Amino acid sequence: MATRSGFERWYPEALKKLGTYTVFDLIIKYIKEGRITLDKSKFDMLITYHDPCHYGRKAEKLFGHGYFEEPRWILDQCVENWVDLYPARDNQICCGGGGGALTTGYNQERIYYGRKKMEQIKATGATMIVVPCDSCHSQLNNLKKEYEMDNLQVKYLWELVADCLI
Amino acid sequence: MSNTSEKFLINLLDHGCFKSWTFSQDVCLTCGICSSCCPASGIDGFDPRKLVRMVALGLQDEVVEARWPWICTICAKCENVCPMDIDISNIVRRVRSLRDRDRVPGVLQKGVEMALKTGNILGLPKEDFIFIVEDVAAELAEEPGFEEFKVPIDKKGANILCTIHNKLVNTHTEDLKHWWKIFYAAGEDWTISSDYWEGCNWGYFTGDDMASKTMVGRIAENLKKLEIKNFLWCE
């Protein structure tokens, strides 16, 4: 997000000659063009999805489009059994790993911050959470130890796609 | 209170540098919806409303010295629900920018300086970067179905270039393989760059727009140099 908004703010001329993809658009393109094929039977456990702030709310504000539908469409292509967190999409709750929180050293506060996210995940009963963000991935993996949720699998969206490749 | 003393009290307020800020901080209705939805409300006795009010009142030293603007994750939930559309994310980033750089918490500032100096937050030399990605690529080529896999580094004219999160060439190299598997399966003409390969931009977190601009500018220059057709926003 920082790179994309930086391009738009400071180097808009570079974007005139350059095409761009978000992670979602590219995966969707590959699936729709038949360039990758996915096996929906690989994961049968209950799965849930976390909307990262910067692909959702912040993208909506900065770029005029929040990526809410795209990751859900991709999930539909990968697995049969997934549910949304509540609340989700532009009302989602941040996991607590954004804004540099993983690097400030305020770890107790960061873990406390994540309590709402973990409550949301627990409430679904899911044993896997899928995320399309490096910071969320680190934070959720870190939180599961703190909230006695060691069995929760944290998976990148593109990892799920790669795992389901035929 | 008489009119005279009211005037006197108002004159005591010095809005300092906040006066010129255009984040609508002055139109706060103090409704507190922002604070109700913020998971960091209460930490250090702070919450988004308090921050906005302190900025509106010009309490610069108190705000800049507080830990809270660095505990906030800039998730924008507060501004999403704000009925007055106050730009709270940018208030937090600007407040962070006012901290002395040697008092930025944690490893953030070191990372920014390292990225400016060496091209990446880790200060990873180019030859080490190439060694790591080629090593992981060789591992992937041992997996069934990926026997022909090679990592294309600095491939001129490639259809797609993607950046890499620093943890993927540090503590989590296994996670490099997911996108690589997808590219391989899709028959994509892709590449990574051995210069300015990093997609993270910690200048965003420290409120350092100049550092941010430099890092983005390097990526832009590099894409041009390599004649890349499409850029994948990886972060």
CSV table of C-alpha atoms in Angstrom, one decimal:
chain,number,residue,atom,x,y,z
A,1,MET,CA,0.0,0.0,0.0
A,2,ALA,CA,2.8,2.4,0.9
A,3,THR,CA,4.5,1.7,-2.5
A,4,ARG,CA,1.3,2.0,-4.4
A,5,SER,CA,0.2,5.2,-2.8
A,6,GLY,CA,3.8,6.5,-3.2
A,7,PHE,CA,3.6,5.8,-6.9
A,8,GLU,CA,0.3,7.6,-7.2
A,9,ARG,CA,1.5,10.6,-5.1
A,10,TRP,CA,5.0,11.1,-6.4
A,11,TYR,CA,5.5,9.2,-9.6
A,12,PRO,CA,2.2,9.2,-11.5
A,13,GLU,CA,4.1,9.5,-14.8
A,14,ALA,CA,5.7,6.1,-14.2
A,15,LEU,CA,2.3,4.5,-14.0
A,16,LYS,CA,1.3,5.8,-17.4
A,17,LYS,CA,3.8,3.4,-19.1
A,18,LEU,CA,3.6,0.6,-16.5
A,19,GLY,CA,0.8,-1.9,-16.0
A,20,THR,CA,0.0,-3.0,-12.4
A,21,TYR,CA,-1.7,-5.8,-10.7
A,22,THR,CA,-2.8,-6.3,-7.2
A,23,VAL,CA,-2.2,-9.8,-5.8
A,24,PHE,CA,-6.0,-10.5,-6.1
A,25,ASP,CA,-6.3,-9.3,-9.7
A,26,LEU,CA,-3.4,-11.5,-10.8
A,27,ILE,CA,-4.6,-14.7,-9.2
A,28,ILE,CA,-8.2,-14.1,-10.5
A,29,LYS,CA,-6.8,-13.6,-14.0
A,30,TYR,CA,-4.8,-16.8,-13.9
A,31,ILE,CA,-7.9,-18.7,-12.7
A,32,LYS,CA,-10.3,-17.2,-15.2
A,33,GLU,CA,-7.9,-17.7,-18.1
A,34,GLY,CA,-7.5,-21.3,-17.1
A,35,ARG,CA,-3.7,-20.8,-16.5
A,36,ILE,CA,-4.0,-22.4,-13.1
A,37,THR,CA,-6.4,-25.1,-11.9
A,38,LEU,CA,-7.3,-25.6,-8.3
A,39,ASP,CA,-8.4,-28.6,-6.3
A,40,LYS,CA,-11.2,-27.7,-3.9
A,41,SER,CA,-10.9,-30.9,-1.9
A,42,LYS,CA,-7.5,-30.3,-0.3
A,43,PHE,CA,-8.7,-28.6,2.8
A,44,ASP,CA,-11.9,-29.7,4.4
A,45,MET,CA,-11.6,-28.0,7.8
A,46,LEU,CA,-13.6,-24.8,8.6
A,47,ILE,CA,-11.6,-21.8,7.3
A,48,THR,CA,-12.1,-18.0,7.9
A,49,TYR,CA,-10.7,-14.9,6.3
A,50,HIS,CA,-9.2,-11.7,7.7
A,51,ASP,CA,-9.5,-8.4,5.7
A,52,PRO,CA,-6.3,-6.5,6.1
A,53,CYS,CA,-6.9,-2.8,6.8
A,54,HIS,CA,-4.8,-1.7,3.8
A,55,TYR,CA,-6.5,-3.9,1.2
A,56,GLY,CA,-9.9,-2.9,2.5
A,57,ARG,CA,-10.8,0.3,4.3
A,58,LYS,CA,-7.6,2.1,3.3
A,59,ALA,CA,-7.5,1.0,-0.3
A,60,GLU,CA,-11.1,2.1,-0.6
A,61,LYS,CA,-10.1,5.6,0.7
A,62,LEU,CA,-6.8,5.9,-1.1
A,63,PHE,CA,-7.5,4.2,-4.4
A,64,GLY,CA,-11.3,4.3,-4.6
A,65,HIS,CA,-11.7,0.5,-4.3
A,66,GLY,CA,-11.6,-1.8,-1.3
A,67,TYR,CA,-10.6,-5.4,-2.1
A,68,PHE,CA,-13.4,-7.2,-0.3
A,69,GLU,CA,-15.0,-9.3,-3.1
A,70,GLU,CA,-11.9,-10.4,-4.8
A,71,PRO,CA,-10.3,-12.5,-2.0
A,72,ARG,CA,-13.7,-14.0,-1.2
A,73,TRP,CA,-14.1,-15.1,-4.9
A,74,ILE,CA,-10.6,-16.7,-4.7
A,75,LEU,CA,-11.5,-18.5,-1.5
A,76,ASP,CA,-14.6,-19.9,-3.2
A,77,GLN,CA,-12.3,-21.4,-5.9
A,78,CYS,CA,-10.0,-23.0,-3.3
A,79,VAL,CA,-12.2,-24.4,-0.6
A,80,GLU,CA,-15.8,-25.4,0.1
A,81,ASN,CA,-16.0,-24.6,3.8
A,82,TRP,CA,-15.2,-21.1,4.8
A,83,VAL,CA,-17.1,-18.4,6.8
A,84,ASP,CA,-16.6,-14.7,7.3
A,85,LEU,CA,-15.6,-13.2,10.6
A,86,TYR,CA,-18.0,-10.8,12.2
A,87,PRO,CA,-17.7,-7.9,11.7
A,88,ALA,CA,-15.8,-8.1,8.4
A,89,ARG,CA,-15.1,-6.0,5.2
A,90,ASP,CA,-14.9,-2.3,5.9
A,91,ASN,CA,-16.1,-2.9,9.5
A,92,GLN,CA,-13.4,-5.4,10.2
A,93,ILE,CA,-11.2,-5.2,13.3
A,94,CYS,CA,-7.4,-4.7,12.8
A,95,CYS,CA,-5.3,-7.7,14.0
A,96,GLY,CA,-2.9,-5.2,15.7
A,97,GLY,CA,0.1,-5.9,13.5
A,98,GLY,CA,-0.2,-2.8,11.2
A,99,GLY,CA,1.3,0.6,11.3
A,100,GLY,CA,4.8,-0.7,12.2
A,101,ALA,CA,3.4,-2.2,15.5
A,102,LEU,CA,5.6,-5.4,15.0
A,103,THR,CA,8.7,-3.2,15.1
A,104,THR,CA,8.1,-0.6,17.8
A,105,GLY,CA,8.9,-2.9,20.7
A,106,TYR,CA,5.5,-2.2,22.4
A,107,ASN,CA,4.8,-5.9,22.4
A,108,GLN,CA,2.5,-6.2,25.4
A,109,GLU,CA,0.3,-3.5,23.9
A,110,ARG,CA,0.3,-5.2,20.5
A,111,ILE,CA,-0.8,-8.5,22.0
A,112,TYR,CA,-3.5,-6.7,24.0
A,113,TYR,CA,-4.6,-5.0,20.8
A,114,GLY,CA,-5.1,-8.3,19.1
A,115,ARG,CA,-7.6,-9.7,21.7
A,116,LYS,CA,-10.7,-8.7,19.6
A,117,LYS,CA,-9.4,-10.3,16.5
A,118,MET,CA,-8.7,-13.6,18.4
A,119,GLU,CA,-12.2,-13.5,19.9
A,120,GLN,CA,-13.7,-13.1,16.4
A,121,ILE,CA,-11.7,-16.0,15.1
A,122,LYS,CA,-12.6,-18.2,18.1
A,123,ALA,CA,-16.3,-17.4,17.6
A,124,THR,CA,-16.3,-18.9,14.1
A,125,GLY,CA,-14.7,-22.2,15.3
A,126,ALA,CA,-12.4,-22.1,12.3
A,127,THR,CA,-9.1,-23.9,12.5
A,128,MET,CA,-7.5,-21.9,9.6
A,129,ILE,CA,-7.3,-18.2,9.0
A,130,VAL,CA,-6.4,-17.0,5.5
A,131,VAL,CA,-4.7,-13.6,5.1
A,132,PRO,CA,-3.2,-11.7,2.2
A,133,CYS,CA,-0.8,-9.6,4.2
A,134,ASP,CA,2.7,-10.1,5.6
A,135,SER,CA,2.2,-8.1,8.7
A,136,CYS,CA,-1.2,-9.7,9.6
A,137,HIS,CA,0.4,-13.1,9.0
A,138,SER,CA,3.2,-12.4,11.5
A,139,GLN,CA,0.9,-10.9,14.0
A,140,LEU,CA,-1.7,-13.7,13.9
A,141,ASN,CA,1.0,-16.3,14.2
A,142,ASN,CA,2.3,-14.4,17.2
A,143,LEU,CA,-1.1,-14.0,18.8
A,144,LYS,CA,-2.2,-17.6,18.7
A,145,LYS,CA,0.4,-18.6,21.2
A,146,GLU,CA,-0.8,-15.8,23.6
A,147,TYR,CA,-4.5,-16.7,23.3
A,148,GLU,CA,-4.2,-20.5,23.5
A,149,MET,CA,-5.0,-21.0,19.9
A,150,ASP,CA,-1.9,-23.0,18.9
A,151,ASN,CA,-3.9,-25.2,16.6
A,152,LEU,CA,-5.0,-22.3,14.4
A,153,GLN,CA,-3.3,-22.4,11.0
A,154,VAL,CA,-2.4,-19.0,9.6
A,155,LYS,CA,-2.1,-19.1,5.8
A,156,TYR,CA,-1.4,-16.6,3.1
A,157,LEU,CA,-4.0,-16.4,0.5
A,158,TRP,CA,-1.4,-17.1,-2.2
A,159,GLU,CA,-0.2,-20.0,-0.1
A,160,LEU,CA,-3.7,-21.5,-0.1
A,161,VAL,CA,-3.8,-21.0,-3.9
A,162,ALA,CA,-0.3,-22.6,-4.3
A,163,ASP,CA,-1.4,-25.5,-2.1
A,164,CYS,CA,-4.5,-26.2,-4.1
A,165,LEU,CA,-2.7,-26.2,-7.5
A,166,ILE,CA,-3.4,-29.3,-9.6
B,1,MET,CA,-17.0,33.4,33.7
B,2,SER,CA,-16.9,36.9,32.2
B,3,ASN,CA,-16.2,37.6,28.5
B,4,THR,CA,-12.9,39.1,29.3
B,5,SER,CA,-11.5,36.0,31.1
B,6,GLU,CA,-12.9,33.7,28.4
B,7,LYS,CA,-10.9,35.6,25.8
B,8,PHE,CA,-7.9,35.5,28.0
B,9,LEU,CA,-8.0,31.7,28.3
B,10,ILE,CA,-8.5,31.2,24.6
B,11,ASN,CA,-5.5,33.4,23.9
B,12,LEU,CA,-3.4,31.1,26.1
B,13,LEU,CA,-3.9,28.3,23.6
B,14,ASP,CA,-1.1,28.0,21.1
B,15,HIS,CA,-2.0,25.7,18.2
B,16,GLY,CA,1.6,25.7,17.1
B,17,CYS,CA,2.3,23.7,13.9
B,18,PHE,CA,-1.1,22.0,14.1
B,19,LYS,CA,-2.8,25.2,13.0
B,20,SER,CA,-1.8,24.6,9.4
B,21,TRP,CA,-2.8,20.9,9.3
B,22,THR,CA,-5.7,20.1,7.0
B,23,PHE,CA,-7.0,16.9,8.5
B,24,SER,CA,-10.2,18.5,9.7
B,25,GLN,CA,-9.2,18.0,13.4
B,26,ASP,CA,-11.0,21.2,14.4
B,27,VAL,CA,-14.4,19.9,13.4
B,28,CYS,CA,-14.5,17.0,15.9
B,29,LEU,CA,-17.9,16.7,17.6
B,30,THR,CA,-16.4,14.8,20.5
B,31,CYS,CA,-19.0,12.0,19.9
B,32,GLY,CA,-16.5,9.3,20.7
B,33,ILE,CA,-17.5,6.8,18.1
B,34,CYS,CA,-13.9,6.5,17.1
B,35,SER,CA,-12.9,5.6,20.6
B,36,SER,CA,-15.6,3.1,21.0
B,37,CYS,CA,-14.4,1.1,18.0
B,38,CYS,CA,-10.7,1.4,18.6
B,39,PRO,CA,-9.0,-1.8,20.0
B,40,ALA,CA,-6.2,0.5,21.4
B,41,SER,CA,-8.6,2.7,23.4
B,42,GLY,CA,-7.6,2.9,27.0
B,43,ILE,CA,-3.9,2.1,26.5
B,44,ASP,CA,-1.9,4.8,28.4
B,45,GLY,CA,-5.3,6.5,29.0
B,46,PHE,CA,-5.5,7.4,25.3
B,47,ASP,CA,-8.0,6.9,22.6
B,48,PRO,CA,-8.5,8.4,19.1
B,49,ARG,CA,-10.9,11.2,20.3
B,50,LYS,CA,-8.4,12.3,22.9
B,51,LEU,CA,-5.7,12.4,20.3
B,52,VAL,CA,-7.8,14.4,17.9
B,53,ARG,CA,-8.8,16.9,20.6
B,54,MET,CA,-5.2,17.3,21.8
B,55,VAL,CA,-4.2,18.1,18.2
B,56,ALA,CA,-7.1,20.5,17.8
B,57,LEU,CA,-6.1,22.3,21.0
B,58,GLY,CA,-2.4,22.4,20.0
B,59,LEU,CA,-1.0,20.3,22.8
B,60,GLN,CA,2.0,19.5,20.7
B,61,ASP,CA,4.6,18.4,23.2
B,62,GLU,CA,2.1,16.1,25.0
B,63,VAL,CA,1.1,14.5,21.8
B,64,VAL,CA,4.5,14.1,20.3
B,65,GLU,CA,6.0,12.6,23.5
B,66,ALA,CA,3.1,10.2,24.0
B,67,ARG,CA,3.6,6.5,23.2
B,68,TRP,CA,0.1,6.0,21.9
B,69,PRO,CA,0.5,7.3,18.3
B,70,TRP,CA,3.0,4.5,17.9
B,71,ILE,CA,0.7,1.9,19.5
B,72,CYS,CA,-2.1,2.9,17.1
B,73,THR,CA,-1.8,0.6,14.0
B,74,ILE,CA,-3.2,3.3,11.6
B,75,CYS,CA,-6.0,0.8,10.8
B,76,ALA,CA,-8.4,3.7,9.9
B,77,LYS,CA,-11.4,2.1,11.6
B,78,CYS,CA,-11.8,5.3,13.6
B,79,GLU,CA,-11.9,7.6,10.5
B,80,ASN,CA,-14.2,5.1,8.7
B,81,VAL,CA,-16.8,5.6,11.4
B,82,CYS,CA,-16.2,9.4,12.0
B,83,PRO,CA,-19.3,11.4,11.1
B,84,MET,CA,-17.1,14.4,10.4
B,85,ASP,CA,-14.6,12.6,8.1
B,86,ILE,CA,-11.6,13.6,10.2
B,87,ASP,CA,-8.4,12.2,8.7
B,88,ILE,CA,-7.2,10.5,11.8
B,89,SER,CA,-4.7,8.2,10.1
B,90,ASN,CA,-2.8,11.1,8.7
B,91,ILE,CA,-2.9,12.9,12.0
B,92,VAL,CA,-1.2,9.9,13.5
B,93,ARG,CA,1.4,9.8,10.8
B,94,ARG,CA,2.1,13.6,11.0
B,95,VAL,CA,2.4,13.3,14.8
B,96,ARG,CA,4.9,10.5,14.4
B,97,SER,CA,6.9,12.7,12.0
B,98,LEU,CA,7.4,15.3,14.7
B,99,ARG,CA,9.3,12.9,17.0
B,100,ASP,CA,13.1,13.4,17.0
B,101,ARG,CA,14.4,10.7,14.8
B,102,ASP,CA,16.7,9.3,17.5
B,103,ARG,CA,13.6,8.8,19.6
B,104,VAL,CA,11.5,6.8,17.2
B,105,PRO,CA,10.6,3.6,19.1
B,106,GLY,CA,12.0,0.1,18.4
B,107,VAL,CA,13.9,-0.7,15.2
B,108,LEU,CA,11.8,1.4,12.9
B,109,GLN,CA,14.3,4.3,12.4
B,110,LYS,CA,17.3,1.9,12.1
B,111,GLY,CA,15.3,0.1,9.4
B,112,VAL,CA,14.6,3.3,7.5
B,113,GLU,CA,18.2,4.4,7.7
B,114,MET,CA,19.5,1.0,6.6
B,115,ALA,CA,17.0,1.0,3.7
B,116,LEU,CA,18.2,4.4,2.5
B,117,LYS,CA,21.8,3.5,2.8
B,118,THR,CA,21.8,-0.1,1.4
B,119,GLY,CA,18.5,-0.4,-0.5
B,120,ASN,CA,16.8,-2.8,2.0
B,121,ILE,CA,15.9,-2.8,5.7
B,122,LEU,CA,18.1,-5.7,6.5
B,123,GLY,CA,21.2,-4.2,4.9
B,124,LEU,CA,21.5,-7.5,3.0
B,125,PRO,CA,24.2,-7.3,0.4
B,126,LYS,CA,23.3,-8.1,-3.2
B,127,GLU,CA,25.3,-11.3,-3.4
B,128,ASP,CA,23.7,-12.7,-0.3
B,129,PHE,CA,20.3,-11.9,-1.6
B,130,ILE,CA,21.0,-13.7,-4.8
B,131,PHE,CA,22.5,-16.7,-2.9
B,132,ILE,CA,19.4,-17.0,-0.7
B,133,VAL,CA,16.8,-16.8,-3.5
B,134,GLU,CA,18.8,-19.3,-5.7
B,135,ASP,CA,19.1,-21.6,-2.8
B,136,VAL,CA,15.4,-21.6,-2.2
B,137,ALA,CA,14.7,-22.0,-5.9
B,138,ALA,CA,17.0,-25.1,-6.0
B,139,GLU,CA,14.9,-26.5,-3.1
B,140,LEU,CA,11.7,-25.9,-4.9
B,141,ALA,CA,13.1,-27.6,-8.0
B,142,GLU,CA,13.3,-30.8,-5.9
B,143,GLU,CA,9.6,-30.8,-5.3
B,144,PRO,CA,7.6,-33.0,-7.7
B,145,GLY,CA,6.0,-30.9,-10.5
B,146,PHE,CA,8.5,-28.1,-10.2
B,147,GLU,CA,11.6,-29.8,-11.6
B,148,GLU,CA,12.3,-27.1,-14.2
B,149,PHE,CA,11.9,-24.2,-11.8
B,150,LYS,CA,14.4,-21.4,-11.9
B,151,VAL,CA,14.2,-18.0,-10.3
B,152,PRO,CA,14.6,-15.3,-13.0
B,153,ILE,CA,16.6,-12.4,-11.5
B,154,ASP,CA,16.8,-9.1,-13.3
B,155,LYS,CA,15.2,-10.4,-16.4
B,156,LYS,CA,14.9,-7.5,-18.8
B,157,GLY,CA,11.5,-6.9,-20.4
B,158,ALA,CA,9.7,-9.4,-18.2
B,159,ASN,CA,5.9,-9.3,-18.1
B,160,ILE,CA,5.8,-9.0,-14.3
B,161,LEU,CA,8.1,-7.9,-11.5
B,162,CYS,CA,7.3,-8.5,-7.9
B,163,THR,CA,8.9,-7.1,-4.8
B,164,ILE,CA,9.7,-9.2,-1.8
B,165,HIS,CA,9.0,-8.7,1.9
B,166,ASN,CA,12.3,-8.7,3.9
B,167,LYS,CA,11.2,-11.6,6.1
B,168,LEU,CA,11.0,-13.8,3.1
B,169,VAL,CA,14.8,-13.6,2.6
B,170,ASN,CA,15.5,-13.7,6.3
B,171,THR,CA,13.5,-15.8,8.7
B,172,HIS,CA,10.7,-17.1,6.4
B,173,THR,CA,12.4,-18.2,3.2
B,174,GLU,CA,9.9,-21.1,2.7
B,175,ASP,CA,7.2,-18.5,2.1
B,176,LEU,CA,9.0,-17.4,-1.1
B,177,LYS,CA,7.8,-20.5,-2.7
B,178,HIS,CA,4.0,-19.9,-2.8
B,179,TRP,CA,4.1,-17.1,-5.5
B,180,TRP,CA,6.9,-18.9,-7.3
B,181,LYS,CA,4.7,-22.0,-7.6
B,182,ILE,CA,1.8,-20.0,-8.9
B,183,PHE,CA,4.0,-18.2,-11.5
B,184,TYR,CA,5.5,-21.5,-12.6
B,185,ALA,CA,2.1,-23.2,-12.9
B,186,ALA,CA,0.7,-20.2,-14.8
B,187,GLY,CA,3.7,-20.1,-17.2
B,188,GLU,CA,4.3,-16.5,-16.3
B,189,ASP,CA,7.2,-14.4,-17.7
B,190,TRP,CA,8.2,-12.9,-14.3
B,191,THR,CA,11.2,-11.6,-12.5
B,192,ILE,CA,12.6,-10.3,-9.3
B,193,SER,CA,15.2,-7.6,-9.0
B,194,SER,CA,18.5,-7.9,-7.2
B,195,ASP,CA,18.5,-4.2,-6.5
B,196,TYR,CA,15.7,-2.5,-4.5
B,197,TRP,CA,13.8,-5.8,-4.3
B,198,GLU,CA,12.1,-4.8,-1.1
B,199,GLY,CA,8.4,-3.9,-1.0
B,200,CYS,CA,8.3,-2.7,2.6
B,201,ASN,CA,8.5,1.0,3.2
B,202,TRP,CA,9.0,1.9,6.8
B,203,GLY,CA,9.1,5.6,6.0
B,204,TYR,CA,5.3,5.2,5.9
B,205,PHE,CA,5.3,4.1,9.5
B,206,THR,CA,7.7,6.7,10.8
B,207,GLY,CA,5.9,9.5,9.0
B,208,ASP,CA,9.0,10.2,7.0
B,209,ASP,CA,7.6,11.1,3.5
B,210,MET,CA,11.0,12.0,2.1
B,211,ALA,CA,12.4,8.5,2.9
B,212,SER,CA,9.2,7.0,1.6
B,213,LYS,CA,9.5,8.9,-1.6
B,214,THR,CA,13.2,7.9,-2.1
B,215,MET,CA,12.4,4.2,-1.7
B,216,VAL,CA,9.4,4.3,-4.1
B,217,GLY,CA,11.5,6.3,-6.6
B,218,ARG,CA,14.1,3.7,-6.6
B,219,ILE,CA,11.6,1.0,-7.4
B,220,ALA,CA,10.2,3.2,-10.2
B,221,GLU,CA,13.6,3.8,-11.7
B,222,ASN,CA,14.5,0.1,-11.5
B,223,LEU,CA,11.3,-1.0,-13.3
B,224,LYS,CA,12.1,1.4,-16.1
B,225,LYS,CA,15.7,0.2,-16.3
B,226,LEU,CA,14.6,-3.4,-16.5
B,227,GLU,CA,11.8,-2.5,-19.0
B,228,ILE,CA,9.2,-4.3,-17.0
B,229,LYS,CA,5.7,-4.4,-18.4
B,230,ASN,CA,3.7,-4.9,-15.3
B,231,PHE,CA,4.3,-4.4,-11.6
B,232,LEU,CA,2.7,-6.6,-8.9
B,233,TRP,CA,1.8,-4.7,-5.7
B,234,CYS,CA,3.0,-7.4,-3.3
B,235,GLU,CA,2.6,-5.6,0.0
